[in-house]
Coordinates of C-alpha atoms in Angstrom, one line a residue:
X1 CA -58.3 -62.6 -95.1
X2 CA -58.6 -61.5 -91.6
X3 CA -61.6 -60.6 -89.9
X4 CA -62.7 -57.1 -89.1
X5 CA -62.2 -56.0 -84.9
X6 CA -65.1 -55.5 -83.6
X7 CA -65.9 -52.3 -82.0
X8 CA -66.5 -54.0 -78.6
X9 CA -63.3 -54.8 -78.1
X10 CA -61.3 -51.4 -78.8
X11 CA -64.1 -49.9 -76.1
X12 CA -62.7 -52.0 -74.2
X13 CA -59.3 -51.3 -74.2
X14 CA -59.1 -47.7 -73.3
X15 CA -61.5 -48.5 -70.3
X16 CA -58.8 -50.8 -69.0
X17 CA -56.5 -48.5 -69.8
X18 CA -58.2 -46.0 -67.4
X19 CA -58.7 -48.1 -64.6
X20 CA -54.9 -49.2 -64.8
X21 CA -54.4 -45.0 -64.7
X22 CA -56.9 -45.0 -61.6
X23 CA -55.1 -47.5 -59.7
X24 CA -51.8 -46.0 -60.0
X25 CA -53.4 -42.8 -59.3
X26 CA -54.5 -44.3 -56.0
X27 CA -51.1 -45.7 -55.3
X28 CA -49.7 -42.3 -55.8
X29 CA -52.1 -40.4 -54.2
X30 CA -52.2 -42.3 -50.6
X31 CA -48.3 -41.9 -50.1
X32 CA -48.8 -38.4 -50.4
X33 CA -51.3 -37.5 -48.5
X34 CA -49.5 -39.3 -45.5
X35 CA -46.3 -37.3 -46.3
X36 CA -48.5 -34.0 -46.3
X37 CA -49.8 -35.4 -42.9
X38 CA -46.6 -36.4 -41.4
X39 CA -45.4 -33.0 -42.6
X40 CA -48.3 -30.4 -40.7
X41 CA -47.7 -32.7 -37.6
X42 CA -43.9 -32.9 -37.3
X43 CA -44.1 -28.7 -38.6
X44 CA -47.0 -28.3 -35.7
X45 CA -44.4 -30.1 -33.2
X46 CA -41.7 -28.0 -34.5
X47 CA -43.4 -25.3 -34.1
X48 CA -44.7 -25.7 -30.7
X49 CA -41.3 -27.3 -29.5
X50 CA -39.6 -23.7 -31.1
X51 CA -41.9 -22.1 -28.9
X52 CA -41.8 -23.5 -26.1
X53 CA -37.7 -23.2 -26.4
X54 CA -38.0 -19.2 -27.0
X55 CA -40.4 -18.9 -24.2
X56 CA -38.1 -20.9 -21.7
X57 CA -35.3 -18.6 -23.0
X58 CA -37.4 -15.7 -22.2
X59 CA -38.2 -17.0 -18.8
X60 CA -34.1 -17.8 -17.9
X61 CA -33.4 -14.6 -19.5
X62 CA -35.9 -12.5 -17.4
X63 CA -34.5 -14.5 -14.2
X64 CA -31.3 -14.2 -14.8
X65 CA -32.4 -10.3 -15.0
X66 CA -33.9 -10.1 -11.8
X67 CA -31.4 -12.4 -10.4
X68 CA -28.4 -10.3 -11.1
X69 CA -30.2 -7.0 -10.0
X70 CA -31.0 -8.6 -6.7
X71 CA -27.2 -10.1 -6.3
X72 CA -26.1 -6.1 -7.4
X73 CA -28.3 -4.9 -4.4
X74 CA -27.4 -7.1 -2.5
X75 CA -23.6 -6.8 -3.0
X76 CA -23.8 -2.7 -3.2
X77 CA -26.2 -2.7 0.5
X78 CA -23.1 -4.7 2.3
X79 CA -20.4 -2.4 0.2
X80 CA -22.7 0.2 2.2
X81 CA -22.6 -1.2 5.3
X82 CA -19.3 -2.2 5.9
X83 CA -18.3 1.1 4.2
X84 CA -20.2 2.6 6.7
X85 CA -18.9 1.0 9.9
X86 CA -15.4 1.0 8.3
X87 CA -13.8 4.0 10.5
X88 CA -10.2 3.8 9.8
X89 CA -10.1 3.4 6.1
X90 CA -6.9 1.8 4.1
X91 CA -4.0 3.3 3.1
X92 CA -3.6 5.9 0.2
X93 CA -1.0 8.0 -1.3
X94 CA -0.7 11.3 0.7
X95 CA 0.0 13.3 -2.4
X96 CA -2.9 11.3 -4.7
X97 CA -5.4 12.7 -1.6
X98 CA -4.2 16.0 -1.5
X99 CA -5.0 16.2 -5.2
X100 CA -8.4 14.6 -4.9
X101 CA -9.4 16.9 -2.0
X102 CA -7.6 20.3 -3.0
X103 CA -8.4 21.1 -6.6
X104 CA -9.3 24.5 -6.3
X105 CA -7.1 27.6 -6.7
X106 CA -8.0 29.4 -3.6
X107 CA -5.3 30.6 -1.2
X108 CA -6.5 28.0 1.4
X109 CA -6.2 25.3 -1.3
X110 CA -2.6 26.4 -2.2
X111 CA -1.4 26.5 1.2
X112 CA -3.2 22.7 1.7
X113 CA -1.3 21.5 -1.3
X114 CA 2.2 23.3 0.4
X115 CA 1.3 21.6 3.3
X116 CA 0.8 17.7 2.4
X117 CA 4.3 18.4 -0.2
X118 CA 6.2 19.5 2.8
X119 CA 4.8 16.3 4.6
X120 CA 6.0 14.4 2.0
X121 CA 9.2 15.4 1.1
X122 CA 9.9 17.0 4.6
X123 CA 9.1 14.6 7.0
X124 CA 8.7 11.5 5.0
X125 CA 5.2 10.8 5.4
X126 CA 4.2 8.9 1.9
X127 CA 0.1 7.6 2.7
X128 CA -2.9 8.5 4.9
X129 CA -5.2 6.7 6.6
X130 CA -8.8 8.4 6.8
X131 CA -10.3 8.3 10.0
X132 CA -14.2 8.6 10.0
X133 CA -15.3 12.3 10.9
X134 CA -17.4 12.7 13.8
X135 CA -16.8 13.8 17.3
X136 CA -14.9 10.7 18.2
X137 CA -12.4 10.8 15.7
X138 CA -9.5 12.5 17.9
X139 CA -10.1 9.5 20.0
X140 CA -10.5 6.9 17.4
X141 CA -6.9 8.1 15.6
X142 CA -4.7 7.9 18.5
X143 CA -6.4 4.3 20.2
X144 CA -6.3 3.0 16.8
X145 CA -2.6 3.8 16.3
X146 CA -2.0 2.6 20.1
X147 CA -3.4 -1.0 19.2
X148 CA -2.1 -1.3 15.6
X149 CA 1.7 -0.2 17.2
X150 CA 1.4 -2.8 19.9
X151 CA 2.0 -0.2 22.6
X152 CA 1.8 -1.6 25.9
X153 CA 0.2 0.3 29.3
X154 CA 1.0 3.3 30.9
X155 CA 3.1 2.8 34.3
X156 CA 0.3 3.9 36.4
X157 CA -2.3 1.5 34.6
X158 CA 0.4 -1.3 35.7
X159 CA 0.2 -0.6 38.8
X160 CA -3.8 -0.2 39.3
X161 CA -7.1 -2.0 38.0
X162 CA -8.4 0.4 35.7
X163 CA -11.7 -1.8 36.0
X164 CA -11.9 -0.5 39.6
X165 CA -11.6 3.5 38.8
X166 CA -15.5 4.2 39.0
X167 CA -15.9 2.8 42.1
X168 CA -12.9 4.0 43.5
X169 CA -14.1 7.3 42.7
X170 CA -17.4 7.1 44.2
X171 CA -16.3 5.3 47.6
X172 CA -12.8 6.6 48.1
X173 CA -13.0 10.3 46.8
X174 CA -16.5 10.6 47.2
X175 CA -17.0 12.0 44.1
X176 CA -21.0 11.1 43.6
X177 CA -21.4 13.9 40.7
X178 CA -19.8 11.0 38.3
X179 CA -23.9 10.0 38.2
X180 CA -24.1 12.7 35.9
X181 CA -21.3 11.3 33.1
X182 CA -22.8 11.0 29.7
X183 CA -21.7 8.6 27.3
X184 CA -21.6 10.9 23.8
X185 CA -25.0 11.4 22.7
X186 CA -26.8 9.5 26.4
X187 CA -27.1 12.7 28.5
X188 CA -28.1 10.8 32.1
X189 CA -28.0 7.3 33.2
X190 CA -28.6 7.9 36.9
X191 CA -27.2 4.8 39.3
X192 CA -26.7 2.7 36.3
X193 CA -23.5 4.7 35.1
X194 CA -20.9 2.6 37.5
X195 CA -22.2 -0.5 35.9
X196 CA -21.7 1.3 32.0
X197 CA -18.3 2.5 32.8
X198 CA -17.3 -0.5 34.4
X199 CA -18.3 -2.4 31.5
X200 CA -16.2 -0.4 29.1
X201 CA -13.3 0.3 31.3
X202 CA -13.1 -3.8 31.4
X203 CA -13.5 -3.5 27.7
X204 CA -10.0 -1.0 26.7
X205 CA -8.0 -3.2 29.2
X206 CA -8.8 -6.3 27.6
X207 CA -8.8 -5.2 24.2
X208 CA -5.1 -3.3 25.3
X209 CA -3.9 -6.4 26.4
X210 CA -4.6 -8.3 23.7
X211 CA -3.1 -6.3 20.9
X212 CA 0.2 -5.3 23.2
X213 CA 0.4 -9.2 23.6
X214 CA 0.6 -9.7 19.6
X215 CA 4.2 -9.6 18.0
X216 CA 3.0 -9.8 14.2
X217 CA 2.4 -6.3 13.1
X218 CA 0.4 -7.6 10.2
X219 CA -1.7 -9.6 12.8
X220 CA -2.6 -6.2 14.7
X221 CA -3.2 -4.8 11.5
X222 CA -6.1 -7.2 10.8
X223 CA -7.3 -7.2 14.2
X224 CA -8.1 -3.5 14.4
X225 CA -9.5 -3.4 11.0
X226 CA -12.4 -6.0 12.5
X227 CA -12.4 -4.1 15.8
X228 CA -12.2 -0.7 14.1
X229 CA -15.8 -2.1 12.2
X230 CA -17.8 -2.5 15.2
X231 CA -19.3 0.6 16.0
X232 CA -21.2 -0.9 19.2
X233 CA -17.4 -1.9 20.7
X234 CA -16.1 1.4 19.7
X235 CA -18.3 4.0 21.3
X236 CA -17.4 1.4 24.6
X237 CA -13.9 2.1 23.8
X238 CA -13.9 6.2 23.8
X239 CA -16.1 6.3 26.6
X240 CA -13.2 4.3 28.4
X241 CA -10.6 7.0 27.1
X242 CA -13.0 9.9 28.5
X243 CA -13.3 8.6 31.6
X244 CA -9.7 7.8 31.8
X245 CA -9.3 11.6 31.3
X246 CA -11.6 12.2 34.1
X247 CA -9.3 10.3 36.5
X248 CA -6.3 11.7 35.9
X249 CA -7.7 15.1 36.4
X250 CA -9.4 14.2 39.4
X251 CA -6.2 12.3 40.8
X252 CA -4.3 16.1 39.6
X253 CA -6.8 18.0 41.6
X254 CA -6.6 16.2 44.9
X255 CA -2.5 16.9 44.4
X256 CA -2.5 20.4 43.9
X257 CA -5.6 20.7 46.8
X258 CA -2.4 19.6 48.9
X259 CA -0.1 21.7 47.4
X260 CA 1.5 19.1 45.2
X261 CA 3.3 20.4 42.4
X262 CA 1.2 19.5 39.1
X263 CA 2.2 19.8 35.6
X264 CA 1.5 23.3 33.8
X265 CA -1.3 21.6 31.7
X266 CA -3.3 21.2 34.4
X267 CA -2.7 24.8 36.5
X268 CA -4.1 26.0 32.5
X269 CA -7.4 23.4 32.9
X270 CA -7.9 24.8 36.4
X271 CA -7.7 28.0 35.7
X272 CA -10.1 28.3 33.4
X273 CA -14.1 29.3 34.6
X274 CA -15.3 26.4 32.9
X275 CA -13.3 23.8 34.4
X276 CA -11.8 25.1 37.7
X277 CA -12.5 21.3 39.1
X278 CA -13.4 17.5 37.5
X279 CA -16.7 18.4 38.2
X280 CA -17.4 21.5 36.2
X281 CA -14.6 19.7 33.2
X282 CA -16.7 16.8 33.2
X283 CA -20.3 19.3 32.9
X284 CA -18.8 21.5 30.5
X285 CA -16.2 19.8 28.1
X286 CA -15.8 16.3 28.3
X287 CA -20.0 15.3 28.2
X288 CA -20.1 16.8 25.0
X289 CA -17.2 14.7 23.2
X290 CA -18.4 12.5 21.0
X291 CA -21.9 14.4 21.1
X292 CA -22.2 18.0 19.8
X293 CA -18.1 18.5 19.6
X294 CA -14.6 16.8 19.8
X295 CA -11.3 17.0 21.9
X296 CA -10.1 20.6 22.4
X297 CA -6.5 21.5 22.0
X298 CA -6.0 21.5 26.3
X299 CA -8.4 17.8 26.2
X300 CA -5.3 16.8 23.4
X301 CA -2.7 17.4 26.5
X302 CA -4.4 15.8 28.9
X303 CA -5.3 12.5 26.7
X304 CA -1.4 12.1 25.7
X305 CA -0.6 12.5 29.4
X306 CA -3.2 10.1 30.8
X307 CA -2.1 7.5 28.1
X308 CA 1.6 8.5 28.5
X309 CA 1.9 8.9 24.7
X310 CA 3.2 12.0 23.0
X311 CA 0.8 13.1 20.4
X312 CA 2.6 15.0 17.7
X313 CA -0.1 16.6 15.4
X314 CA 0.5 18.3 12.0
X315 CA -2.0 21.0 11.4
X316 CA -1.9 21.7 7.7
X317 CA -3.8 25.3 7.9
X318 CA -0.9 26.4 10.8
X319 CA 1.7 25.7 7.6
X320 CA 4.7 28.0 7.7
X321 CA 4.4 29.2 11.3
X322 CA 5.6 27.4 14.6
X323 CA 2.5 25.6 15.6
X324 CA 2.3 23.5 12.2
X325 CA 3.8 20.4 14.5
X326 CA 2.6 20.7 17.8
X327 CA 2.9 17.8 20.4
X328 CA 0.6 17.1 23.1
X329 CA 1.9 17.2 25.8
X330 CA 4.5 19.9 25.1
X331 CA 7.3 17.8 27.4
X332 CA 6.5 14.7 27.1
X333 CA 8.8 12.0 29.3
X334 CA 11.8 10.4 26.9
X335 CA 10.3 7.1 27.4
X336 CA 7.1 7.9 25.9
X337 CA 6.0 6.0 22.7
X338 CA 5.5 9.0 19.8
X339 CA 2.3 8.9 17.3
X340 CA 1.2 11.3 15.0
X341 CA -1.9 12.5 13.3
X342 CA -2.7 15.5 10.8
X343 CA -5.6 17.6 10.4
X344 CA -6.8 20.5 8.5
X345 CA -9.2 22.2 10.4
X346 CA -8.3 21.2 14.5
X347 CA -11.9 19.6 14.6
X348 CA -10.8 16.4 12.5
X349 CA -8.0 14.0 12.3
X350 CA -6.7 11.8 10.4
X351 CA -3.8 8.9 10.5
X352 CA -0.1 9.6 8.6
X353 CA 1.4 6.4 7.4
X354 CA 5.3 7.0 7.3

């Protein structure tokens, strides 16, 4: 018969039963805690690196912000500027900136539109240049057609230095008044005015001779749009013309003084109170040009004949009567080269592209 268990032993049964639960308890226990660990650190790094990656986005985003608004301004100031300086403008279609400019329904409007329809179907004139409106323009149209056509120099500038006209003035026609010639807006330059003129006399020829020296039209064409930028070398340029103008009336005067026969544009500029000699034509008329007013009708003459070009001008308010073409001057020599402008008002021109 077996003995009895004694209660010692099943005590200690269940105790060793615990601590066996204990110590897998423990083994459990420490795994996790290190995965909990290892977890709020790589979530913490996470977290920051996530951070960190939105914040640099941010940054890039707010540079690339400031970064493309400064590029915009920067690109949209030199749009400006060359805009600005640009005083023959491209090419457009003649009947697209009739449109654009004549929308309303007033009769000046209609006879505006008649007028750029008959120039296009008409007299075959299909674009427009633009030429910047101030009081050079008149000037500024028929130079910049003169370069971009290649035309070469009038006889008479063949046969003299234009460089030498001031002085020549001065010394061999004593004409000392030319100290009071104002270039456009400069009202006196005293002694110093042979030296400017000079300067910008020396300036047309070379330019002249230069572009009458290029074959390639589309050459030219690239040439004046660089030359036609550059206001500092154009205000030289029409100064040049002016003073050209000057000349030739002086040379007229000292004709008809002894009775030389002169052509009938100039016995009109003579006759008149405000320009009976150079002296009181410079004074009165051609100081202002390019200052408080442009070329008058009579200055139009006397700029085609200095330049030996005849000027035909279309002016679209004259539609339907006899002085909607006019040319300038009236009889020009066969041999002359022809260019053309329009305007709308007399006071600004612009450049037809045939």
């Amino acid at each position: 018969m077996a003995a009895p268990r004694s209660p010692g032993r099943q005590r200690e049964r269940p105790r060793a039963a615990a601590a066996g639960s204990d110590q897998v308890h423990s083994w459990t226990l420490v795994p996790s805690q290190a995965l909990d660990t290892a977890w709020r650190i790589a979530k913490g790094s996470v977290m920051m690196a996530v951070s960190l990656l939105v914040a640099t986005l941010c940054y890039f985003r707010r540079l690339q912000l400031y970064l493309g608004h400064r590029l915009k301004w920067w690109i949209g100031y030199l749009q400006r500027k060359f805009k600005r300086n640009l005083s023959v403008e491209a090419e457009v279609d003649l009947l697209s900136y009739c449109a654009r400019e004549w929308k309303g329904e007033t009769p000046h409007a209609k006879l505006m539109r008649k007028a750029y329809e008959d120039l296009f179907w008409r007299h075959h004139i299909k674009c427009v240049r633009q030429v910047k409106r101030d009081n050079y323009d008149a000037l500024r149209s028929v130079l910049f057609q003169i370069f971009s056509q290649g035309l070469s120099f009038p006889s008479w500038m063949k046969e003299k230095d234009i460089v030498k006209l001031p002085e020549k003035l001065l010394f061999s026609q004593g004409c000392n008044w030319i100290q009071q010639y104002s270039f456009g807006p400069e009202k006196y330059t005293g002694s110093n005015v042979f030296g400017k003129l000079r300067k910008c006399v020396e300036l047309l020829k070379t330019q002249w001779t230069e572009f009458s020296g290029i074959k390639d039209y589309h050459k030219r064409g690239s040439m004046c749009n660089i030359l036609f930028s550059d206001a500092i070398l154009e205000y030289k340029l029409y100064e040049a013309l002016k003073f050209i103008m000057l000349y030739q009336v002086t040379e007229v005067y000292e004709q008809m003084k002894t009775n030389k026969i002169i052509p009938s544009l100039f016995r009109l500029l003579f006759s008149r109170e405000t320009s009976s000699d150079p002296l009181s034509f410079m004074m009165n008329h051609l100081n202002s040009v390019g200052d408080t007013c442009g070329l008058e009708q009579i200055d139009m003459f006397i700029l085609g004949y200095s330049l030996e070009v005849k000027i035909k001008v279309f002016r679209l308010f004259k539609f339907n009567s006899r002085d909607f073409a006019m040319c300038y001057p009236e009889e020009p020599l066969p041999e002359w080269p022809e260019i053309s402008l329009l305007t709308e008002n007399d006071r600004h021109y612009h450049i037809p592209v045939f």
